[in-house]
XYZ file of C-alpha atoms in Angstrom:
183
model
C 104.195 126.160 127.890
C 100.936 124.315 127.321
C 97.941 125.756 125.557
C 94.333 125.481 126.727
C 93.203 124.610 123.165
C 95.048 123.545 120.015
C 94.069 123.369 116.369
C 93.827 119.833 115.025
C 96.513 120.727 112.474
C 99.044 121.485 115.233
C 99.388 117.820 116.129
C 98.853 116.089 112.788
C 101.576 113.576 111.966
C 102.406 111.952 108.628
C 104.895 109.116 108.219
C 105.889 107.123 105.144
C 107.779 103.867 104.990
C 108.762 101.552 102.163
C 107.440 98.035 102.756
C 110.243 95.448 102.670
C 110.210 91.646 102.353
C 111.084 91.447 106.069
C 107.653 93.001 106.814
C 105.722 90.300 104.943
C 103.629 87.381 106.150
C 103.569 83.825 104.788
C 101.247 84.929 101.984
C 103.668 87.550 100.676
C 101.608 90.516 101.855
C 102.649 92.981 104.559
C 101.956 91.467 107.966
C 99.028 93.077 109.803
C 101.016 92.979 113.037
C 103.695 95.165 111.481
C 101.052 97.696 110.422
C 99.608 97.613 113.964
C 103.047 98.465 115.343
C 103.330 101.454 113.003
C 99.783 102.549 113.931
C 100.715 102.541 117.619
C 103.867 104.564 116.928
C 102.092 107.277 114.942
C 99.256 107.408 117.504
C 101.871 107.949 120.227
C 103.568 110.716 118.216
C 100.294 112.498 117.451
C 98.966 112.262 121.033
C 102.292 113.331 122.551
C 102.522 116.245 120.153
C 99.008 117.382 121.118
C 99.361 116.891 124.861
C 103.029 117.746 125.310
C 103.242 114.663 127.538
C 104.265 111.033 127.413
C 101.224 109.032 126.240
C 100.154 105.425 126.579
C 97.796 103.340 124.485
C 94.532 102.881 126.397
C 92.658 100.975 123.703
C 92.702 100.118 120.060
C 89.103 100.956 119.284
C 88.878 100.124 115.590
C 91.277 98.677 113.064
C 89.769 98.035 109.653
C 92.079 96.269 107.214
C 90.508 97.193 103.882
C 93.081 96.111 101.298
C 96.342 94.172 101.438
C 99.641 96.020 101.240
C 102.272 94.654 98.870
C 106.038 94.411 99.287
C 107.634 97.435 97.624
C 104.725 99.787 98.210
C 105.222 103.087 99.998
C 102.902 103.212 103.014
C 101.813 106.622 104.268
C 100.001 107.030 107.571
C 98.184 110.243 108.440
C 97.178 110.777 112.065
C 95.148 113.476 113.750
C 93.478 114.033 117.094
C 89.783 113.426 116.438
C 88.492 113.750 120.013
C 89.723 114.805 123.445
C 88.412 113.989 126.886
C 90.045 115.138 130.105
C 93.244 113.093 129.754
C 92.410 110.920 126.740
C 92.579 111.510 123.017
C 91.163 109.500 120.133
C 93.668 109.419 117.297
C 92.289 108.752 113.838
C 94.719 107.193 111.377
C 94.362 106.710 107.627
C 96.758 104.314 105.895
C 97.414 104.508 102.174
C 99.769 102.415 100.076
C 101.299 103.702 96.871
C 102.789 101.643 94.088
C 105.895 103.778 93.591
C 106.344 102.606 89.997
C 102.833 103.486 88.777
C 101.906 106.172 91.332
C 98.608 104.381 92.040
C 97.432 104.797 95.645
C 94.885 102.824 97.631
C 93.231 103.298 101.021
C 94.282 100.230 103.039
C 93.366 100.857 106.652
C 91.418 103.138 108.972
C 92.055 103.025 112.705
C 91.037 104.743 115.918
C 93.310 104.468 118.931
C 92.663 105.978 122.358
C 95.750 107.413 124.032
C 96.100 108.822 127.556
C 98.578 111.511 128.621
C 100.701 110.647 131.685
C 103.076 112.564 133.921
C 106.441 111.243 135.130
C 104.708 109.381 137.986
C 102.211 107.654 135.724
C 99.267 109.859 136.685
C 96.820 110.942 133.995
C 97.322 114.521 132.810
C 94.806 117.011 131.452
C 95.177 117.519 127.693
C 94.425 120.659 125.672
C 91.018 120.948 124.080
C 90.559 120.995 120.316
C 89.876 123.910 118.028
C 87.776 122.532 115.180
C 88.161 124.794 112.153
C 87.050 122.410 109.387
C 83.731 120.612 108.886
C 85.619 117.335 108.560
C 87.154 117.884 112.017
C 83.721 118.543 113.539
C 82.373 115.355 111.939
C 85.350 113.343 113.219
C 84.891 114.746 116.727
C 81.164 113.933 116.735
C 81.745 110.400 115.425
C 84.434 109.792 118.043
C 82.163 111.183 120.743
C 79.402 108.790 119.663
C 81.805 105.790 119.545
C 83.009 106.686 123.051
C 79.432 106.894 124.359
C 78.506 103.553 122.758
C 81.611 101.920 124.205
C 80.736 103.125 127.726
C 77.139 101.966 127.307
C 78.290 98.540 126.079
C 80.743 98.184 128.970
C 78.004 99.084 131.479
C 75.516 96.724 129.878
C 77.948 93.801 129.807
C 78.893 94.436 133.433
C 75.278 94.000 134.607
C 73.988 91.182 132.368
C 73.960 87.528 133.323
C 74.856 85.843 130.043
C 74.017 82.406 131.433
C 70.278 83.107 131.382
C 67.906 81.104 129.195
C 67.208 84.225 127.117
C 70.789 84.298 125.846
C 70.928 80.534 125.414
C 67.938 80.807 123.051
C 69.575 83.679 121.169
C 72.550 81.425 120.403
C 70.410 78.955 118.469
C 70.432 81.208 115.402
C 74.246 81.113 115.213
C 76.719 78.461 114.163
C 77.647 77.531 117.715
C 77.166 74.450 119.812
C 76.943 74.974 123.581
C 78.239 72.151 125.807
C 78.393 73.597 129.323
C 80.503 71.690 131.865
C 80.002 73.990 134.833
């Protein structure tokens, strides 16, 4: 039985995983691609828990790698639904890494992933609304709403602009780029 609205807390998900040498990159730190995979998994779990449906990743809106994660650290990811549209949800994820010997924790990553609920035929499904009972949840919803609006505006703007115009060619002169058009 689906609900019309759900509290943010009803679909929060927390996962922890010990980082192993097999997760590392050539520099001995945990590979960003591995963290991205975990982010997608927790976003799926959180969105599916909220919607009660199978969910797909529509976009990875923001992934900020703030600090490296070391082999042997315990990574904890905390996910919550920050925003809902008709069938989409923005999942906010905070990643912390803890040195399990010293107990010292650090904030390593913040991410926002848009997920869409689907039915068995692949059609988008309506998701429950959010009940915001904490100021932090209201702030997260408003920030996600603003990011969504800016993304739509940017997409519209880029769809209608001719980037080959002289105006944009002049704008490029202030950047470290050399333009050699062959078409």
